[in-house]
Tab-separated table of C-alpha atoms in Angstrom:
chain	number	residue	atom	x	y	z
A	1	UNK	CA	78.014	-29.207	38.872
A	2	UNK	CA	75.418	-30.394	36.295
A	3	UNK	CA	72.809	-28.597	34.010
A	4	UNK	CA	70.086	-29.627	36.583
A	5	UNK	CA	71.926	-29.169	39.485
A	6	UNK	CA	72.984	-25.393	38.271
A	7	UNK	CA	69.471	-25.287	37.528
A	8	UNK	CA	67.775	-25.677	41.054
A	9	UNK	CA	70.137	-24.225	42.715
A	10	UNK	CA	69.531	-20.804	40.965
A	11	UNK	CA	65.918	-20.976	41.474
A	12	UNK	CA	66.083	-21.645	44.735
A	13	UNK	CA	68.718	-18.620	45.023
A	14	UNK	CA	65.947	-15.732	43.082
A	15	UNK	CA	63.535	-17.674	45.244
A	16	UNK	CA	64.690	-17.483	48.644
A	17	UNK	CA	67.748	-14.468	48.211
A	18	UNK	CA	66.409	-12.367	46.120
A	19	UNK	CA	62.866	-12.381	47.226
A	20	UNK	CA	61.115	-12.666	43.873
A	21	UNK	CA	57.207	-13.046	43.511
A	22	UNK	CA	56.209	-16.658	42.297
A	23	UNK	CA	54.907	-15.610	39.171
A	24	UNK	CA	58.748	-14.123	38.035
A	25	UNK	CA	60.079	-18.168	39.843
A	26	UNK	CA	57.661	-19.947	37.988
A	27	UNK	CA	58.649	-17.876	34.420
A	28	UNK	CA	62.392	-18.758	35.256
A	29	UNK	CA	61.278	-22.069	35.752
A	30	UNK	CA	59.981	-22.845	32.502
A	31	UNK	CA	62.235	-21.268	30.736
A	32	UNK	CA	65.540	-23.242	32.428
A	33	UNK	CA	62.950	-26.744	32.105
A	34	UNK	CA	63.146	-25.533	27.827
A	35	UNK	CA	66.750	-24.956	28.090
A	36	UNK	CA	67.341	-27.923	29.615
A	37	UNK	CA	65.118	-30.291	27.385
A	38	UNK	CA	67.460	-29.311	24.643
A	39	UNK	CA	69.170	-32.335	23.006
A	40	UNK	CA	73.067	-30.854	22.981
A	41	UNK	CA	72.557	-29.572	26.516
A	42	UNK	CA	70.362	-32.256	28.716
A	43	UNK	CA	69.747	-32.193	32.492
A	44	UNK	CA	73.274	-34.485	33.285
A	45	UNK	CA	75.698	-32.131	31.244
A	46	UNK	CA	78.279	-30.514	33.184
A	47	UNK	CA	77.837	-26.505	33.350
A	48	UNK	CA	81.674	-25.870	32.964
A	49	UNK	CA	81.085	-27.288	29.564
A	50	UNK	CA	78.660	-25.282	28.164
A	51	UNK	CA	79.901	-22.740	25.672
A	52	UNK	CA	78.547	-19.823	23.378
A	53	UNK	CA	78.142	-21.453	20.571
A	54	UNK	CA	75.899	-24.114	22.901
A	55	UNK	CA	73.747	-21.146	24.129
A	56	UNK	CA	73.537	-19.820	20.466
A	57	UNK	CA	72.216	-23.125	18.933
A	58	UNK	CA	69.202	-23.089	21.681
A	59	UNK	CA	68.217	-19.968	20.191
A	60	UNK	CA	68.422	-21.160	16.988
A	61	UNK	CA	66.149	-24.210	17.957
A	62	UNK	CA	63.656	-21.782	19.538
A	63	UNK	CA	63.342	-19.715	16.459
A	64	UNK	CA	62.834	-22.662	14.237
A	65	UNK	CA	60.391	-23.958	16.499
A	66	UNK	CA	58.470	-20.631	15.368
A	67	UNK	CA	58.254	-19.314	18.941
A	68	UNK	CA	57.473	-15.298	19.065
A	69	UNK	CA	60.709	-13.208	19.800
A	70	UNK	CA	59.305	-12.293	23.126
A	71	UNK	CA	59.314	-15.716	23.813
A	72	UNK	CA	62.838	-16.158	22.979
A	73	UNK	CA	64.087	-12.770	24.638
A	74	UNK	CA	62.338	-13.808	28.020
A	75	UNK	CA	64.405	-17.251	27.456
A	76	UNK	CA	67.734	-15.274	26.729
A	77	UNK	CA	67.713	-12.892	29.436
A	78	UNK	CA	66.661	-16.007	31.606
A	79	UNK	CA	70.010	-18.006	30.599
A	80	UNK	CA	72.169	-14.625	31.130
A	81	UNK	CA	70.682	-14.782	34.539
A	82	UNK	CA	71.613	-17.926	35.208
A	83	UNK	CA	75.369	-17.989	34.129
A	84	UNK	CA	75.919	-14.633	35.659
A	85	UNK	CA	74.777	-16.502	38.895
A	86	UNK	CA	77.061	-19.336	38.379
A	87	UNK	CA	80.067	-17.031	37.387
A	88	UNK	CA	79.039	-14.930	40.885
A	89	UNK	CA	79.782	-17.952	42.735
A	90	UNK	CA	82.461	-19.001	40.503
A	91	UNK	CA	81.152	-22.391	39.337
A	92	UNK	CA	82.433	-20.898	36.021
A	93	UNK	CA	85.874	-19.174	35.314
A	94	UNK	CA	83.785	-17.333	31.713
A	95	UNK	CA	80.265	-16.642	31.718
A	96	UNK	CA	79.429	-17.971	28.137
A	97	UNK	CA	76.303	-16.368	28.268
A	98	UNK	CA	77.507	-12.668	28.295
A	99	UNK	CA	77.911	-12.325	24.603
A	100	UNK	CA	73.774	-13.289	23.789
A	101	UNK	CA	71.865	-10.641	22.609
A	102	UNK	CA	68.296	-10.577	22.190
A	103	UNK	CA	66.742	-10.455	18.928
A	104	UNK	CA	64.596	-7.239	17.573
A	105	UNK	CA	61.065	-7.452	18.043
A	106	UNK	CA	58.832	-6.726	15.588
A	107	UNK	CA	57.045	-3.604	15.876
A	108	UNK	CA	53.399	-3.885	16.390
A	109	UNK	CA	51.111	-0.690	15.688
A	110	UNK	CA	48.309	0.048	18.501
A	111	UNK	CA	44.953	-1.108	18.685
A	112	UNK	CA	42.570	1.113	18.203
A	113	UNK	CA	38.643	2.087	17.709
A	114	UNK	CA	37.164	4.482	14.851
A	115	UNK	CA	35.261	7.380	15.954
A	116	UNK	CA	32.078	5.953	15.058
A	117	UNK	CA	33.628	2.444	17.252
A	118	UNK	CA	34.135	4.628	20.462
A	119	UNK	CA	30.780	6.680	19.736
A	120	UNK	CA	29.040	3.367	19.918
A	121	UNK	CA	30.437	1.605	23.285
A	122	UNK	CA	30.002	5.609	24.901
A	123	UNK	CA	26.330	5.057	23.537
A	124	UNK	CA	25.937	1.276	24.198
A	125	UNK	CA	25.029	1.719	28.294
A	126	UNK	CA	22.054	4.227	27.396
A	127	UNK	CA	20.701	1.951	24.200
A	128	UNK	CA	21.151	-1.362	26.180
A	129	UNK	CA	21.762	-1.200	29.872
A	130	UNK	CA	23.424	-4.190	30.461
A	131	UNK	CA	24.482	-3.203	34.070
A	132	UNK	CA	24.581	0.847	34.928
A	133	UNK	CA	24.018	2.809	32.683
A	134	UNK	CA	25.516	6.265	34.038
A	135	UNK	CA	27.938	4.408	36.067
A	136	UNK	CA	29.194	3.072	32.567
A	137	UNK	CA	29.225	5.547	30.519
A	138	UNK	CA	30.199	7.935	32.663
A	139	UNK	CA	33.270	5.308	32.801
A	140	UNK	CA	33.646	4.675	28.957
A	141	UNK	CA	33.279	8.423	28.618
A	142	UNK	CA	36.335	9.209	31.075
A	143	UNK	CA	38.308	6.315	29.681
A	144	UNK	CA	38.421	7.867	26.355
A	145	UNK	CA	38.698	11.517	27.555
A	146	UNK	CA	41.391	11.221	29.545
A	147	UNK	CA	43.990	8.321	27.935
A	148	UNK	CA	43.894	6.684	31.543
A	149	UNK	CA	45.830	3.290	32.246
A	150	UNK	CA	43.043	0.954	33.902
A	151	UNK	CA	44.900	0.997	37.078
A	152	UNK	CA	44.655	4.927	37.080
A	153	UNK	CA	41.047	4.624	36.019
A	154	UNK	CA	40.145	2.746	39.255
A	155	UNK	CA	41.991	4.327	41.557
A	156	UNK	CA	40.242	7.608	41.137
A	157	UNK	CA	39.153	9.433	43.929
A	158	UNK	CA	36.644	12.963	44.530
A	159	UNK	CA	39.560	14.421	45.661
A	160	UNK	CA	41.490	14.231	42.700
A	161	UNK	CA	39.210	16.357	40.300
A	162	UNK	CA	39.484	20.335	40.024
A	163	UNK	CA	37.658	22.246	38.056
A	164	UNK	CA	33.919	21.158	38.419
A	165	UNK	CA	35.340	17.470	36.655
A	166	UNK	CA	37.682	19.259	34.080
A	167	UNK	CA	40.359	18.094	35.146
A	168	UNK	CA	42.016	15.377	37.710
A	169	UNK	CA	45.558	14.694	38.862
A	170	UNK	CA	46.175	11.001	38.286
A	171	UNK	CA	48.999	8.789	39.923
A	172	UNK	CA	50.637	6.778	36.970
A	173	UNK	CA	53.780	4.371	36.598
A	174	UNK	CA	55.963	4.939	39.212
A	175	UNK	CA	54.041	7.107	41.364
A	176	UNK	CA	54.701	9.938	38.948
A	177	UNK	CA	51.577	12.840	38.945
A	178	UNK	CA	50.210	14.144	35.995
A	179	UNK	CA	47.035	16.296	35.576
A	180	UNK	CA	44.464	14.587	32.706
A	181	UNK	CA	41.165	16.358	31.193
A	182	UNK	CA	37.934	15.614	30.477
A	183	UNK	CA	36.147	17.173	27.424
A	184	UNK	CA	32.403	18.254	27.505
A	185	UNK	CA	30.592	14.621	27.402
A	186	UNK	CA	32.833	12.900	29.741
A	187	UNK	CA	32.396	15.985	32.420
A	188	UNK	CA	28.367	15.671	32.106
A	189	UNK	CA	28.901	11.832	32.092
A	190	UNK	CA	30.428	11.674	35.575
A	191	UNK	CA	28.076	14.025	36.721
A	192	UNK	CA	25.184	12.445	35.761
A	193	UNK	CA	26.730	9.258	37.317
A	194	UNK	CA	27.450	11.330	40.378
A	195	UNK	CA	23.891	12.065	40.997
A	196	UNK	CA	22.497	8.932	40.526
A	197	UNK	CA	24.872	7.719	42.885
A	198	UNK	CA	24.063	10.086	45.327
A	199	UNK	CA	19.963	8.578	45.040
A	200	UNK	CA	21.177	4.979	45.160
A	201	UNK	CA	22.884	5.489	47.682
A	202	UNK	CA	21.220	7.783	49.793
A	203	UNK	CA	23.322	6.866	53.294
A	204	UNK	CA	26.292	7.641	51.369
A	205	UNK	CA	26.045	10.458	49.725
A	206	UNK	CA	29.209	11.912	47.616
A	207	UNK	CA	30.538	14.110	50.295
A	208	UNK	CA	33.637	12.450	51.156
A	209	UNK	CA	36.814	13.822	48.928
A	210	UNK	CA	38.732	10.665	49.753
A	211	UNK	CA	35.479	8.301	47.949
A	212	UNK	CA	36.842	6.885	44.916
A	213	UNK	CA	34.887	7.823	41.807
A	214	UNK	CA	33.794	4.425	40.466
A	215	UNK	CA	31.849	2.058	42.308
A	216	UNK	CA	30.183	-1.316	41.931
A	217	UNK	CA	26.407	-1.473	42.395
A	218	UNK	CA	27.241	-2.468	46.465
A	219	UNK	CA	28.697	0.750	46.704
A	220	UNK	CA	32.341	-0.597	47.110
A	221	UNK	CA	34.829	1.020	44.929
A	222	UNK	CA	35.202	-0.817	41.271
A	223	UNK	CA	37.990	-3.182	41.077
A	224	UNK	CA	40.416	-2.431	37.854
A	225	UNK	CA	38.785	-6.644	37.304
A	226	UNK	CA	35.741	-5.008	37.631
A	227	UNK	CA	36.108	-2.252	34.696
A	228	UNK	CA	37.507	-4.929	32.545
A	229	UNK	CA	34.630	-7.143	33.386
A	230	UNK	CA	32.199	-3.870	32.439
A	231	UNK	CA	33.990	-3.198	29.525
A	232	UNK	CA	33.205	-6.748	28.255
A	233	UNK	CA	30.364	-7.136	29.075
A	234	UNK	CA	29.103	-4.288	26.684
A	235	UNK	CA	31.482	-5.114	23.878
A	236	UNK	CA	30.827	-8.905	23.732
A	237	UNK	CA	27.969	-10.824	22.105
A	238	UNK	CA	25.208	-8.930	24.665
A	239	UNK	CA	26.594	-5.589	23.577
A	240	UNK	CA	28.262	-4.236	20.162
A	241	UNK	CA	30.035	-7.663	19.861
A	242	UNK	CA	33.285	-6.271	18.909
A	243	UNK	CA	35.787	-7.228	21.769
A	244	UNK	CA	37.648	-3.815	23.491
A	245	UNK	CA	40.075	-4.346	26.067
A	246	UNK	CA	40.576	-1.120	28.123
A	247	UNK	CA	44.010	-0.531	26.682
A	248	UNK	CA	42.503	0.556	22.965
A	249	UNK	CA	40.291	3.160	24.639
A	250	UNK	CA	44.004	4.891	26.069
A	251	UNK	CA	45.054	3.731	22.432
A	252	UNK	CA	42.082	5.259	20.704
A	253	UNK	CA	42.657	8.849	22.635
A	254	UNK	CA	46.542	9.098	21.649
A	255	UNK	CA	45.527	8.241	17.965
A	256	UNK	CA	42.688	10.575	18.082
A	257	UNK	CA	45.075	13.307	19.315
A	258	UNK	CA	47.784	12.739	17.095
A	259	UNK	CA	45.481	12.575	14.231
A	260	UNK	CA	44.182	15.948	15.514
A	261	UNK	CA	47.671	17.600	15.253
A	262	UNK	CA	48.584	17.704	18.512
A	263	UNK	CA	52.265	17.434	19.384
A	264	UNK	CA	53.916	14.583	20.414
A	265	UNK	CA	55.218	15.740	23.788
A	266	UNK	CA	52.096	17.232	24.918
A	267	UNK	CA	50.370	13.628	24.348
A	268	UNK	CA	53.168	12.506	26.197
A	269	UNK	CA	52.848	14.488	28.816
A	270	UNK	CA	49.189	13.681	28.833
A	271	UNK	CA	50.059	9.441	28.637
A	272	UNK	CA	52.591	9.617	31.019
A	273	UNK	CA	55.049	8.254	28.818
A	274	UNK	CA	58.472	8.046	30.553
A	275	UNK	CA	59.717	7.863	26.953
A	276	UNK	CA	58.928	9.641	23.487
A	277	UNK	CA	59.677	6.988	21.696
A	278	UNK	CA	56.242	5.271	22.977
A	279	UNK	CA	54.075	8.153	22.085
A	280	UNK	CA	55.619	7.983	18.995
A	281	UNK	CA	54.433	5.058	17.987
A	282	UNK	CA	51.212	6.384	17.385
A	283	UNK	CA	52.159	8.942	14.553
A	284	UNK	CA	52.920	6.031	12.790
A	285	UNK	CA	49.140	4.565	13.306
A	286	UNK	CA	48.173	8.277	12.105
A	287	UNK	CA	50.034	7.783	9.113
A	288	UNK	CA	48.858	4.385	8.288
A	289	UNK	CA	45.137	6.375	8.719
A	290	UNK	CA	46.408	8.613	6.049
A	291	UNK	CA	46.985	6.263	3.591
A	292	UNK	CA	44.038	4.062	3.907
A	293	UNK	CA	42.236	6.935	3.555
A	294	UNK	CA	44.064	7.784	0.453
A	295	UNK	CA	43.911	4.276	-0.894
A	296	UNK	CA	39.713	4.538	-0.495
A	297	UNK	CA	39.455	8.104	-1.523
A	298	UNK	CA	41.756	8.404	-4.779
A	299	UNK	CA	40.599	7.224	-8.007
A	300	UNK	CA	43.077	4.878	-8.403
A	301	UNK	CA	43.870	3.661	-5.362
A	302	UNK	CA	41.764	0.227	-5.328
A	303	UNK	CA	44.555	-0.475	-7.917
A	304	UNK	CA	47.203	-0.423	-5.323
């Protein structure tokens, strides 16, 4: 069986078998088009022939070619796929794929805002109402309160607050509960927002516990697309033309508490975080705080 052949075979296979969405097909695709584009493998090659050291030298190609290690991981675990397929239905005796390992990746701190950055976008809806200007700050507001993923952001409903808006239970990654709070300003913000509603609306009023918190100015519940399209809106050139996506304002809350001393498990807990080892990532962007600070604030530390 050739390269190609080995090739085609497998995708139709994840395709067809194993049910996977088009997006995941089309990834594999491109990956086993790169893999076979390579000089010392081509499309003709026979797959029995392919050893380690083959596999090996791709990756070697791949980092030369300056391609970012997630790149190259995606295209490793892509290949291991594909021999363990072929060894499955024994077109090989070895898989020669089994002893690739991906390479690190390098660690990337969080984006984040300031305080006076997140002050600004909460304020940015009153000062220039782009759209709504309860609606979004009550949305900004909650976003930052609370250290909600988008998806959990949108798919808030009445029902899901306690507390007079202290406090809501939240669905997160997979389908795991957790309760999140809102401080002073965010509970007034939603409020506000609430009330407004309730006059633009006045067929509809908020009585319903199953109406989702957020909608668009139709009255249909807001789209996570739609709170990244609000979130743009005010932080492009219209608004304080410095670009947020709605992962820093989850980013900017974990910072904020870390930097506040709170411990790591409780933010956690509060994030949702399967494991510690991703909340921990931001007491290293509180310690990279610390010593910019220091830098700016010590007498000698422009001389760093």
């Amino acid at each position: 069986m050739t390269v190609k052949d080995a090739c085609e075979e497998f995708l139709l296979y994840i395709k067809s078998v194993r049910g996977m969405s088009l997006n995941t097909v089309s990834s594999y695709k491109n990956d086993l088009i790169m893999f076979i584009s390579m000089k010392h493998i081509g499309s003709k090659r026979d797959i029995k022939t392919v050893t380690t050291e083959d596999l090996r030298l791709c990756i070697g190609q791949l980092s030369l070619q300056k391609k970012e290690a997630s790149t190259i991981n995606r295209f490793i675990a892509c290949v291991r796929s594909l021999f363990s397929y072929c060894r499955k239905f024994s077109y090989l005796e070895t898989n020669p794929a089994a002893e690739l390992k991906t390479i690190k990746m390098p660690k990337r701190l969080p984006n984040f805002l300031t305080g006076n950055e997140v002050d600004k976008l909460c304020r940015e809806p009153e000062e220039n109402p782009l759209l709504w200007e309860k609606r979004d700050r009550a949305l900004f507001e909650l976003m930052y309160s609370s250290g909600c993923r988008l998806s959990e952001v949108a798919g808030l409903k009445l029902s899901d607050f306690s507390n007079g808006f202290s406090s809501a239970v939240v669905t997160g990654k997979g389908s795991k509960d957790r309760i999140v709070y809102l401080e002073a300003d965010s509970k007034k913000a939603v409020e506000d927002y609430l009330a407004e509603r309730n006059s633009r609306f006045p067929e509809r009023k908020v009585t319903n516990p199953k109406d989702f918190l957020f909608v668009n100015q139709k009255g249909s519940p807001l789209s996570a697309r739609g709170i990244s399209f609000i979130l743009s809106k005010y932080s492009g050139p219209e608004g304080t033309n410095h670009h947020v996506n709605p992962h820093a304002l989850r980013h900017t809350f974990a910072t904020a508490m870390i930097s506040g001393g709170a411990d790591v498990r409780l933010v956690q807990e509060m994030l949702g975080h399967s494991s510690i080892s991703t909340t921990q990532r931001y007491t290293h962007v509180s310690t990279e705080q610390m010593i910019a600070m220091y830098n700016k604030a010590h007498p000698h530390g422009g001389n760093n």
